[in-house]
Amino acid sequence: MSKKFVPTPEQRKMVEVAAAVGTPHEDICLLITGISPKTLRKHFADELKRGMVKANVAVGGALYTLATSKGPGQATAAIYWTKTRMGWRETAQAIEHSGPDGKPIEVRKIERVIIRPGATDPATKGKDKRAKED
């Protein structure tokens, strides 16, 4: 017959702290010799829940303080807060351009020919109008 497990106050505190930092249940069981994950959940249910809540409150408080104060990281913290707590999200927005009255934009081709001084004029097919007559 196995002996009934009775947690000590020290074990309860240890489980709460380990849960707060996200330690897996199997690893917490290694800290308390001789218990299974099932026994851990049975005898330390409150500590497991409370540890996670305390951690979330601490991190949430730090994030809130950072998001509402001036300084480095303020904008990042505020953006994170709005996305996770307020449900805001970034969406790609298509910008559609149109002409007057919603009609298509008229596109015209403009072509410019630049002739350097002394070069032949392409319109005269190689004959330079400015050529000096002998």
PDB file of C-alpha atoms in Angstrom:
ATOM      1  CA  MET A   1       0.000   0.000   0.000  1.00  0.00           C
ATOM      2  CA  SER A   2       1.403   3.401  -0.989  1.00  0.00           C
ATOM      3  CA  LYS A   3       1.654   6.302   1.388  1.00  0.00           C
ATOM      4  CA  LYS A   4      -0.742   9.217   0.716  1.00  0.00           C
ATOM      5  CA  PHE A   5       1.003  12.328  -0.621  1.00  0.00           C
ATOM      6  CA  VAL A   6       0.650  15.444   1.539  1.00  0.00           C
ATOM      7  CA  PRO A   7       2.200  18.646   0.085  1.00  0.00           C
ATOM      8  CA  THR A   8       4.281  20.908   2.292  1.00  0.00           C
ATOM      9  CA  PRO A   9       4.012  24.728   2.238  1.00  0.00           C
ATOM     10  CA  GLU A  10       7.506  24.857   0.679  1.00  0.00           C
ATOM     11  CA  GLN A  11       6.417  22.530  -2.139  1.00  0.00           C
ATOM     12  CA  ARG A  12       3.306  24.616  -2.753  1.00  0.00           C
ATOM     13  CA  LYS A  13       5.420  27.771  -3.111  1.00  0.00           C
ATOM     14  CA  MET A  14       7.915  25.966  -5.374  1.00  0.00           C
ATOM     15  CA  VAL A  15       5.114  24.722  -7.668  1.00  0.00           C
ATOM     16  CA  GLU A  16       3.547  28.186  -7.854  1.00  0.00           C
ATOM     17  CA  VAL A  17       6.862  29.820  -8.795  1.00  0.00           C
ATOM     18  CA  ALA A  18       7.684  27.117 -11.349  1.00  0.00           C
ATOM     19  CA  ALA A  19       4.237  27.434 -12.935  1.00  0.00           C
ATOM     20  CA  ALA A  20       4.633  31.220 -13.059  1.00  0.00           C
ATOM     21  CA  VAL A  21       7.673  30.961 -15.297  1.00  0.00           C
ATOM     22  CA  GLY A  22       6.064  28.362 -17.550  1.00  0.00           C
ATOM     23  CA  THR A  23       7.854  25.223 -16.379  1.00  0.00           C
ATOM     24  CA  PRO A  24       6.203  22.097 -17.875  1.00  0.00           C
ATOM     25  CA  HIS A  25       4.337  19.887 -15.403  1.00  0.00           C
ATOM     26  CA  GLU A  26       6.697  16.957 -16.032  1.00  0.00           C
ATOM     27  CA  ASP A  27       9.645  19.142 -15.008  1.00  0.00           C
ATOM     28  CA  ILE A  28       7.872  20.430 -11.897  1.00  0.00           C
ATOM     29  CA  CYS A  29       7.341  16.788 -10.879  1.00  0.00           C
ATOM     30  CA  LEU A  30      11.136  16.365 -10.924  1.00  0.00           C
ATOM     31  CA  LEU A  31      11.410  19.139  -8.332  1.00  0.00           C
ATOM     32  CA  ILE A  32       9.039  17.283  -6.034  1.00  0.00           C
ATOM     33  CA  THR A  33      10.479  13.795  -5.871  1.00  0.00           C
ATOM     34  CA  GLY A  34       8.151  10.864  -6.358  1.00  0.00           C
ATOM     35  CA  ILE A  35       5.002  12.446  -7.825  1.00  0.00           C
ATOM     36  CA  SER A  36       3.415  12.037 -11.237  1.00  0.00           C
ATOM     37  CA  PRO A  37       1.852  14.799 -13.356  1.00  0.00           C
ATOM     38  CA  LYS A  38      -1.552  13.456 -12.312  1.00  0.00           C
ATOM     39  CA  THR A  39      -0.639  13.803  -8.618  1.00  0.00           C
ATOM     40  CA  LEU A  40       0.748  17.283  -9.305  1.00  0.00           C
ATOM     41  CA  ARG A  41      -2.524  18.410 -10.895  1.00  0.00           C
ATOM     42  CA  LYS A  42      -4.563  16.790  -8.110  1.00  0.00           C
ATOM     43  CA  HIS A  43      -2.692  18.299  -5.149  1.00  0.00           C
ATOM     44  CA  PHE A  44      -1.372  21.550  -6.646  1.00  0.00           C
ATOM     45  CA  ALA A  45      -4.214  22.674  -8.941  1.00  0.00           C
ATOM     46  CA  ASP A  46      -4.565  26.047  -7.210  1.00  0.00           C
ATOM     47  CA  GLU A  47      -0.819  26.709  -7.223  1.00  0.00           C
ATOM     48  CA  LEU A  48      -0.560  25.839 -10.923  1.00  0.00           C
ATOM     49  CA  LYS A  49      -3.388  28.247 -11.808  1.00  0.00           C
ATOM     50  CA  ARG A  50      -2.281  30.984  -9.404  1.00  0.00           C
ATOM     51  CA  GLY A  51       1.323  30.857 -10.637  1.00  0.00           C
ATOM     52  CA  MET A  52       0.269  31.488 -14.232  1.00  0.00           C
ATOM     53  CA  VAL A  53      -2.117  34.257 -13.226  1.00  0.00           C
ATOM     54  CA  LYS A  54       0.531  36.024 -11.108  1.00  0.00           C
ATOM     55  CA  ALA A  55       3.002  35.871 -13.991  1.00  0.00           C
ATOM     56  CA  ASN A  56       0.423  37.218 -16.446  1.00  0.00           C
ATOM     57  CA  VAL A  57      -0.442  40.052 -14.060  1.00  0.00           C
ATOM     58  CA  ALA A  58       3.219  40.962 -13.568  1.00  0.00           C
ATOM     59  CA  VAL A  59       4.066  40.913 -17.271  1.00  0.00           C
ATOM     60  CA  GLY A  60       0.816  42.658 -18.187  1.00  0.00           C
ATOM     61  CA  GLY A  61       1.550  45.365 -15.623  1.00  0.00           C
ATOM     62  CA  ALA A  62       5.058  45.869 -16.944  1.00  0.00           C
ATOM     63  CA  LEU A  63       3.767  45.997 -20.529  1.00  0.00           C
ATOM     64  CA  TYR A  64       1.050  48.476 -19.552  1.00  0.00           C
ATOM     65  CA  THR A  65       3.583  50.689 -17.776  1.00  0.00           C
ATOM     66  CA  LEU A  66       5.892  50.609 -20.801  1.00  0.00           C
ATOM     67  CA  ALA A  67       3.053  51.268 -23.254  1.00  0.00           C
ATOM     68  CA  THR A  68       1.778  54.281 -21.296  1.00  0.00           C
ATOM     69  CA  SER A  69       5.101  55.969 -20.585  1.00  0.00           C
ATOM     70  CA  LYS A  70       7.451  57.935 -22.804  1.00  0.00           C
ATOM     71  CA  GLY A  71      10.684  56.341 -23.873  1.00  0.00           C
ATOM     72  CA  PRO A  72      12.260  53.497 -25.799  1.00  0.00           C
ATOM     73  CA  GLY A  73       9.914  50.615 -26.475  1.00  0.00           C
ATOM     74  CA  GLN A  74       6.769  52.650 -25.815  1.00  0.00           C
ATOM     75  CA  ALA A  75       5.431  52.418 -29.365  1.00  0.00           C
ATOM     76  CA  THR A  76       6.192  48.708 -29.669  1.00  0.00           C
ATOM     77  CA  ALA A  77       4.497  47.954 -26.359  1.00  0.00           C
ATOM     78  CA  ALA A  78       1.466  50.045 -27.308  1.00  0.00           C
ATOM     79  CA  ILE A  79       1.161  48.276 -30.683  1.00  0.00           C
ATOM     80  CA  TYR A  80       1.446  44.869 -29.006  1.00  0.00           C
ATOM     81  CA  TRP A  81      -1.182  45.845 -26.432  1.00  0.00           C
ATOM     82  CA  THR A  82      -3.652  47.042 -29.057  1.00  0.00           C
ATOM     83  CA  LYS A  83      -3.240  43.877 -31.123  1.00  0.00           C
ATOM     84  CA  THR A  84      -3.491  41.378 -28.277  1.00  0.00           C
ATOM     85  CA  ARG A  85      -5.812  43.082 -25.812  1.00  0.00           C
ATOM     86  CA  MET A  86      -7.939  45.295 -28.030  1.00  0.00           C
ATOM     87  CA  GLY A  87      -8.159  42.998 -31.046  1.00  0.00           C
ATOM     88  CA  TRP A  88      -6.722  45.531 -33.475  1.00  0.00           C
ATOM     89  CA  ARG A  89      -4.924  44.199 -36.510  1.00  0.00           C
ATOM     90  CA  GLU A  90      -2.976  45.419 -39.467  1.00  0.00           C
ATOM     91  CA  THR A  91      -4.573  44.794 -42.826  1.00  0.00           C
ATOM     92  CA  ALA A  92      -3.216  45.402 -46.275  1.00  0.00           C
ATOM     93  CA  GLN A  93      -5.249  48.133 -47.860  1.00  0.00           C
ATOM     94  CA  ALA A  94      -5.509  48.328 -51.630  1.00  0.00           C
ATOM     95  CA  ILE A  95      -5.527  51.856 -52.990  1.00  0.00           C
ATOM     96  CA  GLU A  96      -7.427  52.136 -56.228  1.00  0.00           C
ATOM     97  CA  HIS A  97      -6.927  55.141 -58.456  1.00  0.00           C
ATOM     98  CA  SER A  98      -9.470  56.341 -61.019  1.00  0.00           C
ATOM     99  CA  GLY A  99     -10.039  59.283 -63.296  1.00  0.00           C
ATOM    100  CA  PRO A 100     -12.888  61.831 -63.221  1.00  0.00           C
ATOM    101  CA  ASP A 101     -16.290  60.322 -62.385  1.00  0.00           C
ATOM    102  CA  GLY A 102     -14.683  56.952 -61.609  1.00  0.00           C
ATOM    103  CA  LYS A 103     -13.609  56.412 -65.215  1.00  0.00           C
ATOM    104  CA  PRO A 104     -10.208  54.926 -66.072  1.00  0.00           C
ATOM    105  CA  ILE A 105      -7.231  57.240 -65.909  1.00  0.00           C
ATOM    106  CA  GLU A 106      -6.236  58.495 -69.351  1.00  0.00           C
ATOM    107  CA  VAL A 107      -2.637  57.733 -70.148  1.00  0.00           C
ATOM    108  CA  ARG A 108      -0.787  59.638 -72.854  1.00  0.00           C
ATOM    109  CA  LYS A 109       2.625  58.876 -74.206  1.00  0.00           C
ATOM    110  CA  ILE A 110       4.937  61.827 -74.396  1.00  0.00           C
ATOM    111  CA  GLU A 111       8.092  61.394 -76.368  1.00  0.00           C
ATOM    112  CA  ARG A 112      10.991  63.806 -76.472  1.00  0.00           C
ATOM    113  CA  VAL A 113      13.960  63.595 -78.810  1.00  0.00           C
ATOM    114  CA  ILE A 114      17.059  65.425 -77.767  1.00  0.00           C
ATOM    115  CA  ILE A 115      19.656  66.150 -80.433  1.00  0.00           C
ATOM    116  CA  ARG A 116      23.116  67.119 -79.437  1.00  0.00           C
ATOM    117  CA  PRO A 117      24.711  69.991 -81.325  1.00  0.00           C
ATOM    118  CA  GLY A 118      26.599  68.691 -84.312  1.00  0.00           C
ATOM    119  CA  ALA A 119      24.665  65.405 -84.430  1.00  0.00           C
ATOM    120  CA  THR A 120      22.614  64.403 -87.456  1.00  0.00           C
ATOM    121  CA  ASP A 121      18.849  64.893 -87.380  1.00  0.00           C
ATOM    122  CA  PRO A 122      17.042  61.518 -87.513  1.00  0.00           C
ATOM    123  CA  ALA A 123      14.162  63.156 -89.419  1.00  0.00           C
ATOM    124  CA  THR A 124      16.428  64.057 -92.329  1.00  0.00           C
ATOM    125  CA  LYS A 125      17.842  60.521 -92.482  1.00  0.00           C
ATOM    126  CA  GLY A 126      21.423  61.330 -91.851  1.00  0.00           C
ATOM    127  CA  LYS A 127      21.553  64.702 -93.646  1.00  0.00           C
ATOM    128  CA  ASP A 128      22.472  67.516 -91.346  1.00  0.00           C
ATOM    129  CA  LYS A 129      20.550  70.657 -92.201  1.00  0.00           C
ATOM    130  CA  ARG A 130      23.160  72.747 -90.526  1.00  0.00           C
ATOM    131  CA  ALA A 131      25.940  71.346 -92.615  1.00  0.00           C
ATOM    132  CA  LYS A 132      27.951  74.036 -94.256  1.00  0.00           C
ATOM    133  CA  GLU A 133      27.831  74.235 -97.972  1.00  0.00           C
ATOM    134  CA  ASP A 134      31.171  74.337 -99.721  1.00  0.00           C
TER     135      ASP A 134
END
